[in-house]
Amino acid sequence: MSLEEALKARTLALISQQMATWVVEIQKSIGRHQENLVRTLDELQENVARYDEKIDEGEIARAIVQVLKENPPPAAPRGPGFDRLKGSLNAIEKGTSLSEVLTYLVNEVSTYMDRAAMFIVKGPSAIGWYGKGLPSPDALKQVNVPLGADTCFRGVQNTRSAVRGKLQDSPGTAQAISRLGGSAKGVLAVPLILRDKLAAILYCDTTRDEVPAAEADLIEILVVFAGKIIDMLSGAPKAAIGRTTGNMAERAAAIRAGGEEVRERAGVPRPPTPPPPPATQGSDEGSSTVMFNASTFASMKQAQAPARPSPPPPPSPASPSRGWW
């Protein structure tokens, strides 16, 4: 073997021996690092498992209390209570005529809203009749809102349900009531249904951004109640109403349950023959809705107080009183 070949063989043998030693040392180092990594991971798992034990719930609770104290939540909105609703119903029930009931209704609604006004539906228009809270009440009688115009009144006529919204979203409504002045923002219009027909529209507004839902619901209840009272009054003669006591439901029930004798003493006439078909639009009575014909509407505009009924004659000995009159 030549010198060159001997050097080459010796060099390769030393390099192979050193590399084998390095590989062993590297493997040992890797093993040590793996063991350390596994041990570290085990420690982390144990720390995570005990994490809930390290939470200071008392400190968290104290922090929540402090935040609530510094930033109290807004009070929940509250509507009118049942005591106010009951008072309003009692006031409306005092009415003994159509105009009285509507007047009481507007007066009661004005205690919840900034302004309230009753519009009588007459033909294609809603005509201002009586209002409360208006700068110039007489101006209301000059307001004539076409039901075909794009206003909340048309919405009531089309849906036969209440319409609630913001005045800025209905330029037609703002223009229709501009004669009333004021700076209304939230509006509410509620239909008054008599004998299954739209007879009038109660309009009310407020300087708040909108009418609260709770107050809107209460006003709808008052309007429906007023309509039932008016329907009841229209079906019973004034003489019978004037001679009875108690609320309207008690008076009507007493007359219905008393038989022919009680109805005769109450002044209720026997059922009349069927009336002729109602006049169509364009007749002498005009196109007024249900109870609001031309003569009724004219008498309501006069705003005269109804005359008190004369006291009833004393009952005869043969038919003693039962306490209703």
mmCIF file of C-alpha atoms in Angstrom:
data_model
loop_
_atom_site.group_PDB
_atom_site.id
_atom_site.type_symbol
_atom_site.label_atom_id
_atom_site.label_comp_id
_atom_site.label_asym_id
_atom_site.label_seq_id
_atom_site.Cartn_x
_atom_site.Cartn_y
_atom_site.Cartn_z
ATOM 1 C CA MET A 1 0.000 0.000 0.000
ATOM 2 C CA SER A 2 1.385 3.332 -0.961
ATOM 3 C CA LEU A 3 1.808 6.186 1.415
ATOM 4 C CA GLU A 4 -1.094 8.078 -0.177
ATOM 5 C CA GLU A 5 -3.458 5.200 0.200
ATOM 6 C CA ALA A 6 -2.443 4.650 3.820
ATOM 7 C CA LEU A 7 -3.082 8.313 4.732
ATOM 8 C CA LYS A 8 -6.432 8.244 3.008
ATOM 9 C CA ALA A 9 -7.558 5.108 4.807
ATOM 10 C CA ARG A 10 -6.369 6.400 8.193
ATOM 11 C CA THR A 11 -8.137 9.753 7.695
ATOM 12 C CA LEU A 12 -11.433 8.134 6.711
ATOM 13 C CA ALA A 13 -11.284 5.831 9.736
ATOM 14 C CA LEU A 14 -10.752 8.758 12.143
ATOM 15 C CA ILE A 15 -13.543 10.788 10.565
ATOM 16 C CA SER A 16 -15.958 7.838 10.788
ATOM 17 C CA GLN A 17 -15.011 7.247 14.414
ATOM 18 C CA GLN A 18 -15.490 10.933 15.350
ATOM 19 C CA MET A 19 -18.815 11.181 13.513
ATOM 20 C CA ALA A 20 -20.129 8.136 15.294
ATOM 21 C CA THR A 21 -19.140 9.703 18.616
ATOM 22 C CA TRP A 22 -20.877 12.978 17.666
ATOM 23 C CA VAL A 23 -24.063 11.150 16.633
ATOM 24 C CA VAL A 24 -24.177 9.382 19.983
ATOM 25 C CA GLU A 25 -23.704 12.670 21.837
ATOM 26 C CA ILE A 26 -26.384 14.403 19.726
ATOM 27 C CA GLN A 27 -28.859 11.564 20.354
ATOM 28 C CA LYS A 28 -28.201 11.771 24.077
ATOM 29 C CA SER A 29 -28.754 15.572 23.982
ATOM 30 C CA ILE A 30 -31.991 15.105 22.054
ATOM 31 C CA GLY A 31 -33.133 12.549 24.578
ATOM 32 C CA ARG A 32 -32.397 14.903 27.467
ATOM 33 C CA HIS A 33 -34.340 17.714 25.731
ATOM 34 C CA GLN A 34 -37.266 15.399 25.065
ATOM 35 C CA GLU A 35 -37.372 14.399 28.697
ATOM 36 C CA ASN A 36 -37.299 18.034 29.752
ATOM 37 C CA LEU A 37 -40.058 18.896 27.269
ATOM 38 C CA VAL A 38 -42.299 16.070 28.470
ATOM 39 C CA ARG A 39 -41.703 17.070 32.075
ATOM 40 C CA THR A 40 -42.521 20.710 31.257
ATOM 41 C CA LEU A 41 -45.727 19.706 29.461
ATOM 42 C CA ASP A 42 -46.787 17.585 32.418
ATOM 43 C CA GLU A 43 -46.251 20.537 34.735
ATOM 44 C CA LEU A 44 -48.324 22.796 32.467
ATOM 45 C CA GLN A 45 -51.156 20.279 32.416
ATOM 46 C CA GLU A 46 -51.140 20.097 36.187
ATOM 47 C CA ASN A 47 -51.181 23.911 36.437
ATOM 48 C CA VAL A 48 -54.123 24.114 34.025
ATOM 49 C CA ALA A 49 -56.002 21.453 35.979
ATOM 50 C CA ARG A 50 -55.556 23.521 39.161
ATOM 51 C CA TYR A 51 -56.366 26.837 37.409
ATOM 52 C CA ASP A 52 -59.947 27.095 38.764
ATOM 53 C CA GLU A 53 -58.552 26.709 42.274
ATOM 54 C CA LYS A 54 -56.459 29.840 41.785
ATOM 55 C CA ILE A 55 -59.429 32.083 40.759
ATOM 56 C CA ASP A 56 -60.314 34.623 43.444
ATOM 57 C CA GLU A 57 -64.085 34.744 43.124
ATOM 58 C CA GLY A 58 -64.406 37.262 45.933
ATOM 59 C CA GLU A 59 -62.196 39.748 44.120
ATOM 60 C CA ILE A 60 -64.210 39.333 40.925
ATOM 61 C CA ALA A 61 -67.488 39.883 42.803
ATOM 62 C CA ARG A 62 -66.140 43.048 44.421
ATOM 63 C CA ALA A 63 -65.059 44.350 41.022
ATOM 64 C CA ILE A 64 -68.533 43.732 39.550
ATOM 65 C CA VAL A 65 -70.193 45.558 42.440
ATOM 66 C CA GLN A 66 -67.845 48.498 41.993
ATOM 67 C CA VAL A 67 -68.525 48.735 38.252
ATOM 68 C CA LEU A 68 -72.310 48.624 38.781
ATOM 69 C CA LYS A 69 -72.030 51.304 41.437
ATOM 70 C CA GLU A 70 -70.085 53.580 39.109
ATOM 71 C CA ASN A 71 -72.313 52.844 36.095
ATOM 72 C CA PRO A 72 -75.874 52.146 37.284
ATOM 73 C CA PRO A 73 -78.110 50.576 34.615
ATOM 74 C CA PRO A 74 -80.913 52.782 33.229
ATOM 75 C CA ALA A 75 -84.278 52.396 34.880
ATOM 76 C CA ALA A 76 -86.689 50.170 33.007
ATOM 77 C CA PRO A 77 -89.448 52.159 31.249
ATOM 78 C CA ARG A 78 -92.763 52.059 33.047
ATOM 79 C CA GLY A 79 -96.154 52.845 31.628
ATOM 80 C CA PRO A 80 -99.253 54.177 33.361
ATOM 81 C CA GLY A 81 -100.502 51.963 36.161
ATOM 82 C CA PHE A 82 -103.808 50.160 36.373
ATOM 83 C CA ASP A 83 -105.050 52.741 38.870
ATOM 84 C CA ARG A 84 -104.791 55.464 36.219
ATOM 85 C CA LEU A 85 -106.464 53.229 33.639
ATOM 86 C CA LYS A 86 -109.317 52.517 36.033
ATOM 87 C CA GLY A 87 -109.740 56.232 36.756
ATOM 88 C CA SER A 88 -109.878 57.050 33.043
ATOM 89 C CA LEU A 89 -112.436 54.320 32.372
ATOM 90 C CA ASN A 90 -114.636 55.610 35.181
ATOM 91 C CA ALA A 91 -114.429 59.152 33.808
ATOM 92 C CA ILE A 92 -115.387 58.106 30.270
ATOM 93 C CA GLU A 93 -118.276 56.026 31.579
ATOM 94 C CA LYS A 94 -119.868 59.145 33.058
ATOM 95 C CA GLY A 95 -120.837 60.327 29.579
ATOM 96 C CA THR A 96 -124.558 60.121 28.847
ATOM 97 C CA SER A 97 -124.384 61.121 25.190
ATOM 98 C CA LEU A 98 -122.135 60.677 22.205
ATOM 99 C CA SER A 99 -120.577 64.139 22.518
ATOM 100 C CA GLU A 100 -120.040 63.768 26.276
ATOM 101 C CA VAL A 101 -118.283 60.411 25.916
ATOM 102 C CA LEU A 102 -115.977 61.771 23.209
ATOM 103 C CA THR A 103 -115.225 64.864 25.271
ATOM 104 C CA TYR A 104 -114.363 62.789 28.331
ATOM 105 C CA LEU A 105 -112.227 60.524 26.132
ATOM 106 C CA VAL A 106 -110.176 63.399 24.727
ATOM 107 C CA ASN A 107 -109.778 64.938 28.193
ATOM 108 C CA GLU A 108 -108.494 61.653 29.640
ATOM 109 C CA VAL A 109 -106.105 60.968 26.769
ATOM 110 C CA SER A 110 -104.641 64.465 27.175
ATOM 111 C CA THR A 111 -103.435 63.440 30.649
ATOM 112 C CA TYR A 112 -101.107 60.905 28.992
ATOM 113 C CA MET A 113 -100.168 62.840 25.847
ATOM 114 C CA ASP A 114 -99.129 66.459 25.286
ATOM 115 C CA ARG A 115 -102.031 66.983 22.883
ATOM 116 C CA ALA A 116 -105.148 65.058 21.926
ATOM 117 C CA ALA A 117 -107.772 65.815 19.282
ATOM 118 C CA MET A 118 -110.846 64.030 17.981
ATOM 119 C CA PHE A 119 -111.452 64.018 14.235
ATOM 120 C CA ILE A 120 -114.900 63.016 12.972
ATOM 121 C CA VAL A 121 -114.888 60.911 9.797
ATOM 122 C CA LYS A 122 -117.298 62.564 7.377
ATOM 123 C CA GLY A 123 -117.262 61.276 3.835
ATOM 124 C CA PRO A 124 -113.739 61.403 2.396
ATOM 125 C CA SER A 125 -112.356 63.588 5.178
ATOM 126 C CA ALA A 126 -111.517 63.640 8.872
ATOM 127 C CA ILE A 127 -112.757 66.930 10.373
ATOM 128 C CA GLY A 128 -111.397 68.375 13.595
ATOM 129 C CA TRP A 129 -114.019 68.501 16.353
ATOM 130 C CA TYR A 130 -112.571 68.836 19.873
ATOM 131 C CA GLY A 131 -109.054 68.949 21.236
ATOM 132 C CA LYS A 132 -107.107 69.353 24.446
ATOM 133 C CA GLY A 133 -103.655 70.833 24.956
ATOM 134 C CA LEU A 134 -103.746 72.830 21.722
ATOM 135 C CA PRO A 135 -102.418 76.412 21.601
ATOM 136 C CA SER A 136 -105.572 77.451 19.738
ATOM 137 C CA PRO A 137 -108.481 75.005 20.187
ATOM 138 C CA ASP A 138 -110.597 76.886 17.646
ATOM 139 C CA ALA A 139 -107.995 76.185 14.969
ATOM 140 C CA LEU A 140 -108.815 72.483 15.193
ATOM 141 C CA LYS A 141 -112.281 73.054 13.731
ATOM 142 C CA GLN A 142 -110.638 74.455 10.613
ATOM 143 C CA VAL A 143 -108.566 71.302 10.037
ATOM 144 C CA ASN A 144 -109.946 69.031 7.332
ATOM 145 C CA VAL A 145 -107.709 66.060 6.516
ATOM 146 C CA PRO A 146 -108.476 64.169 3.282
ATOM 147 C CA LEU A 147 -108.418 60.470 4.061
ATOM 148 C CA GLY A 148 -106.848 59.816 0.669
ATOM 149 C CA ALA A 149 -103.773 61.919 1.490
ATOM 150 C CA ASP A 150 -100.570 60.256 2.637
ATOM 151 C CA THR A 151 -101.056 60.747 6.385
ATOM 152 C CA CYS A 152 -101.459 58.629 9.484
ATOM 153 C CA PHE A 153 -105.208 59.121 9.052
ATOM 154 C CA ARG A 154 -105.110 57.146 5.805
ATOM 155 C CA GLY A 155 -103.160 54.421 7.584
ATOM 156 C CA VAL A 156 -105.894 54.191 10.221
ATOM 157 C CA GLN A 157 -108.621 54.059 7.575
ATOM 158 C CA ASN A 158 -106.864 51.349 5.570
ATOM 159 C CA THR A 159 -105.930 49.110 8.485
ATOM 160 C CA ARG A 160 -108.672 50.014 10.997
ATOM 161 C CA SER A 161 -105.941 49.822 13.634
ATOM 162 C CA ALA A 162 -103.775 52.308 15.516
ATOM 163 C CA VAL A 163 -100.832 53.954 13.764
ATOM 164 C CA ARG A 164 -97.817 54.996 15.862
ATOM 165 C CA GLY A 165 -94.663 56.652 14.578
ATOM 166 C CA LYS A 166 -92.531 59.757 14.249
ATOM 167 C CA LEU A 167 -93.891 62.920 12.696
ATOM 168 C CA GLN A 168 -90.702 63.451 10.701
ATOM 169 C CA ASP A 169 -91.376 60.180 8.880
ATOM 170 C CA SER A 170 -94.780 61.412 7.660
ATOM 171 C CA PRO A 171 -94.528 64.806 5.910
ATOM 172 C CA GLY A 172 -98.192 64.548 4.923
ATOM 173 C CA THR A 173 -99.280 64.305 8.558
ATOM 174 C CA ALA A 174 -97.013 67.193 9.534
ATOM 175 C CA GLN A 175 -98.568 69.350 6.816
ATOM 176 C CA ALA A 176 -102.118 68.325 7.743
ATOM 177 C CA ILE A 177 -101.749 69.347 11.393
ATOM 178 C CA SER A 178 -99.476 72.338 10.809
ATOM 179 C CA ARG A 179 -102.424 74.627 11.573
ATOM 180 C CA LEU A 180 -102.340 73.320 15.155
ATOM 181 C CA GLY A 181 -98.795 74.609 15.725
ATOM 182 C CA GLY A 182 -96.569 73.079 18.389
ATOM 183 C CA SER A 183 -93.403 71.022 18.042
ATOM 184 C CA ALA A 184 -94.662 67.450 18.055
ATOM 185 C CA LYS A 185 -92.319 64.537 17.354
ATOM 186 C CA GLY A 186 -94.127 61.303 18.222
ATOM 187 C CA VAL A 187 -97.679 60.755 16.937
ATOM 188 C CA LEU A 188 -100.449 58.236 17.516
ATOM 189 C CA ALA A 189 -103.735 57.872 15.650
ATOM 190 C CA VAL A 190 -106.412 55.449 16.910
ATOM 191 C CA PRO A 191 -109.660 54.484 15.141
ATOM 192 C CA LEU A 192 -113.023 54.796 16.884
ATOM 193 C CA ILE A 193 -115.178 51.971 15.533
ATOM 194 C CA LEU A 194 -118.951 52.310 15.962
ATOM 195 C CA ARG A 195 -121.296 49.636 14.697
ATOM 196 C CA ASP A 196 -118.405 48.033 12.869
ATOM 197 C CA LYS A 197 -117.575 51.214 10.931
ATOM 198 C CA LEU A 198 -114.867 53.844 11.264
ATOM 199 C CA ALA A 199 -116.643 56.823 12.843
ATOM 200 C CA ALA A 200 -113.786 58.976 14.136
ATOM 201 C CA ILE A 201 -110.024 59.072 14.604
ATOM 202 C CA LEU A 202 -108.337 60.104 17.828
ATOM 203 C CA TYR A 203 -105.093 61.912 17.058
ATOM 204 C CA CYS A 204 -102.526 62.609 19.760
ATOM 205 C CA ASP A 205 -98.888 63.617 19.778
ATOM 206 C CA THR A 206 -95.997 64.322 22.095
ATOM 207 C CA THR A 207 -92.754 66.284 22.105
ATOM 208 C CA ARG A 208 -90.947 63.034 22.920
ATOM 209 C CA ASP A 209 -89.317 61.170 20.039
ATOM 210 C CA GLU A 210 -92.201 58.713 19.950
ATOM 211 C CA VAL A 211 -95.262 57.670 21.894
ATOM 212 C CA PRO A 212 -94.266 54.920 24.376
ATOM 213 C CA ALA A 213 -95.770 51.548 23.557
ATOM 214 C CA ALA A 214 -97.325 51.154 27.027
ATOM 215 C CA GLU A 215 -99.158 54.483 26.781
ATOM 216 C CA ALA A 216 -100.241 53.744 23.213
ATOM 217 C CA ASP A 217 -101.796 50.454 24.348
ATOM 218 C CA LEU A 218 -103.602 52.211 27.201
ATOM 219 C CA ILE A 219 -105.031 54.859 24.850
ATOM 220 C CA GLU A 220 -106.260 52.158 22.470
ATOM 221 C CA ILE A 221 -108.091 50.528 25.387
ATOM 222 C CA LEU A 222 -109.760 53.842 26.255
ATOM 223 C CA VAL A 223 -110.896 54.388 22.667
ATOM 224 C CA VAL A 224 -112.345 50.877 22.382
ATOM 225 C CA PHE A 225 -114.120 51.328 25.712
ATOM 226 C CA ALA A 226 -115.564 54.677 24.608
ATOM 227 C CA GLY A 227 -116.849 53.065 21.414
ATOM 228 C CA LYS A 228 -118.649 50.353 23.387
ATOM 229 C CA ILE A 229 -120.211 52.966 25.672
ATOM 230 C CA ILE A 230 -121.446 54.961 22.667
ATOM 231 C CA ASP A 231 -122.874 51.833 21.025
ATOM 232 C CA MET A 232 -124.694 51.039 24.258
ATOM 233 C CA LEU A 233 -126.039 54.575 24.580
ATOM 234 C CA SER A 234 -127.280 54.540 21.002
ATOM 235 C CA GLY A 235 -129.283 51.399 21.685
ATOM 236 C CA ALA A 236 -131.067 52.659 24.818
ATOM 237 C CA PRO A 237 -133.331 55.711 25.157
ATOM 238 C CA LYS A 238 -132.057 58.613 27.236
ATOM 239 C CA ALA A 239 -135.006 58.361 29.598
ATOM 240 C CA ALA A 240 -134.018 54.836 30.608
ATOM 241 C CA ILE A 241 -130.382 55.852 31.063
ATOM 242 C CA GLY A 242 -131.314 58.817 33.193
ATOM 243 C CA ARG A 243 -133.504 56.775 35.563
ATOM 244 C CA THR A 244 -130.957 54.052 36.305
ATOM 245 C CA THR A 245 -127.982 54.049 38.613
ATOM 246 C CA GLY A 246 -124.687 52.186 38.614
ATOM 247 C CA ASN A 247 -122.248 51.936 35.743
ATOM 248 C CA MET A 248 -123.286 51.562 32.119
ATOM 249 C CA ALA A 249 -122.909 47.793 32.055
ATOM 250 C CA GLU A 250 -125.097 47.408 35.148
ATOM 251 C CA ARG A 251 -127.764 49.674 33.690
ATOM 252 C CA ALA A 252 -127.881 47.813 30.385
ATOM 253 C CA ALA A 253 -127.860 44.398 32.066
ATOM 254 C CA ALA A 254 -130.679 45.422 34.385
ATOM 255 C CA ILE A 255 -132.857 46.497 31.479
ATOM 256 C CA ARG A 256 -132.061 43.384 29.411
ATOM 257 C CA ALA A 257 -132.715 40.962 32.281
ATOM 258 C CA GLY A 258 -135.870 42.590 33.601
ATOM 259 C CA GLY A 259 -138.292 41.334 30.976
ATOM 260 C CA GLU A 260 -140.996 43.305 29.225
ATOM 261 C CA GLU A 261 -142.242 44.945 32.433
ATOM 262 C CA VAL A 262 -138.847 46.333 33.404
ATOM 263 C CA ARG A 263 -138.099 47.458 29.853
ATOM 264 C CA GLU A 264 -141.456 49.210 29.686
ATOM 265 C CA ARG A 265 -140.850 50.984 33.024
ATOM 266 C CA ALA A 266 -137.334 51.909 31.829
ATOM 267 C CA GLY A 267 -138.809 53.551 28.779
ATOM 268 C CA VAL A 268 -137.327 51.104 26.287
ATOM 269 C CA PRO A 269 -139.624 50.855 23.261
ATOM 270 C CA ARG A 270 -140.580 47.579 21.706
ATOM 271 C CA PRO A 271 -138.348 46.408 18.846
ATOM 272 C CA PRO A 272 -139.144 48.598 15.834
ATOM 273 C CA THR A 273 -139.767 47.382 12.359
ATOM 274 C CA PRO A 274 -136.623 46.988 10.241
ATOM 275 C CA PRO A 275 -135.405 50.423 9.083
ATOM 276 C CA PRO A 276 -135.099 51.256 5.395
ATOM 277 C CA PRO A 277 -131.688 50.759 3.744
ATOM 278 C CA PRO A 278 -129.162 53.467 4.674
ATOM 279 C CA ALA A 279 -128.824 56.398 2.358
ATOM 280 C CA THR A 280 -126.012 56.165 -0.125
ATOM 281 C CA GLN A 281 -123.342 58.787 -0.546
ATOM 282 C CA GLY A 282 -124.739 61.964 -1.993
ATOM 283 C CA SER A 283 -128.068 61.827 -0.156
ATOM 284 C CA ASP A 284 -129.404 64.709 1.933
ATOM 285 C CA GLU A 285 -127.614 63.423 5.037
ATOM 286 C CA GLY A 286 -124.254 63.537 3.289
ATOM 287 C CA SER A 287 -121.703 60.760 3.504
ATOM 288 C CA SER A 288 -121.112 60.861 7.244
ATOM 289 C CA THR A 289 -120.035 57.692 8.976
ATOM 290 C CA VAL A 290 -122.434 55.602 11.088
ATOM 291 C CA MET A 291 -123.813 57.766 13.955
ATOM 292 C CA PHE A 292 -122.288 60.977 12.653
ATOM 293 C CA ASN A 293 -124.848 62.080 10.079
ATOM 294 C CA ALA A 294 -125.210 65.720 9.074
ATOM 295 C CA SER A 295 -127.656 66.626 11.832
ATOM 296 C CA THR A 296 -125.654 64.835 14.532
ATOM 297 C CA PHE A 297 -122.411 66.430 13.437
ATOM 298 C CA ALA A 298 -124.009 69.878 13.414
ATOM 299 C CA SER A 299 -125.405 69.439 16.911
ATOM 300 C CA MET A 300 -122.016 68.260 18.185
ATOM 301 C CA LYS A 301 -120.290 71.314 16.747
ATOM 302 C CA GLN A 302 -122.632 73.541 18.743
ATOM 303 C CA ALA A 303 -121.058 72.020 21.891
ATOM 304 C CA GLN A 304 -124.143 72.557 23.994
ATOM 305 C CA ALA A 305 -124.457 70.759 27.314
ATOM 306 C CA PRO A 306 -127.229 68.160 27.293
ATOM 307 C CA ALA A 307 -130.316 69.002 29.288
ATOM 308 C CA ARG A 308 -130.815 67.062 32.477
ATOM 309 C CA PRO A 309 -133.736 64.628 32.295
ATOM 310 C CA SER A 310 -136.801 65.494 34.351
ATOM 311 C CA PRO A 311 -137.192 63.513 37.580
ATOM 312 C CA PRO A 312 -139.212 60.327 37.141
ATOM 313 C CA PRO A 313 -142.742 60.086 38.584
ATOM 314 C CA PRO A 314 -143.100 58.119 41.815
ATOM 315 C CA PRO A 315 -143.741 54.421 41.295
ATOM 316 C CA SER A 316 -147.304 53.204 41.544
ATOM 317 C CA PRO A 317 -148.232 50.977 44.500
ATOM 318 C CA ALA A 318 -149.012 48.101 42.168
ATOM 319 C CA SER A 319 -145.441 47.897 40.857
ATOM 320 C CA PRO A 320 -142.922 48.645 43.647
ATOM 321 C CA SER A 321 -139.368 49.717 42.749
ATOM 322 C CA ARG A 322 -136.562 47.168 42.780
ATOM 323 C CA GLY A 323 -133.835 49.691 43.550
ATOM 324 C CA TRP A 324 -132.617 50.357 39.966
ATOM 325 C CA TRP A 325 -134.552 53.619 39.595
#
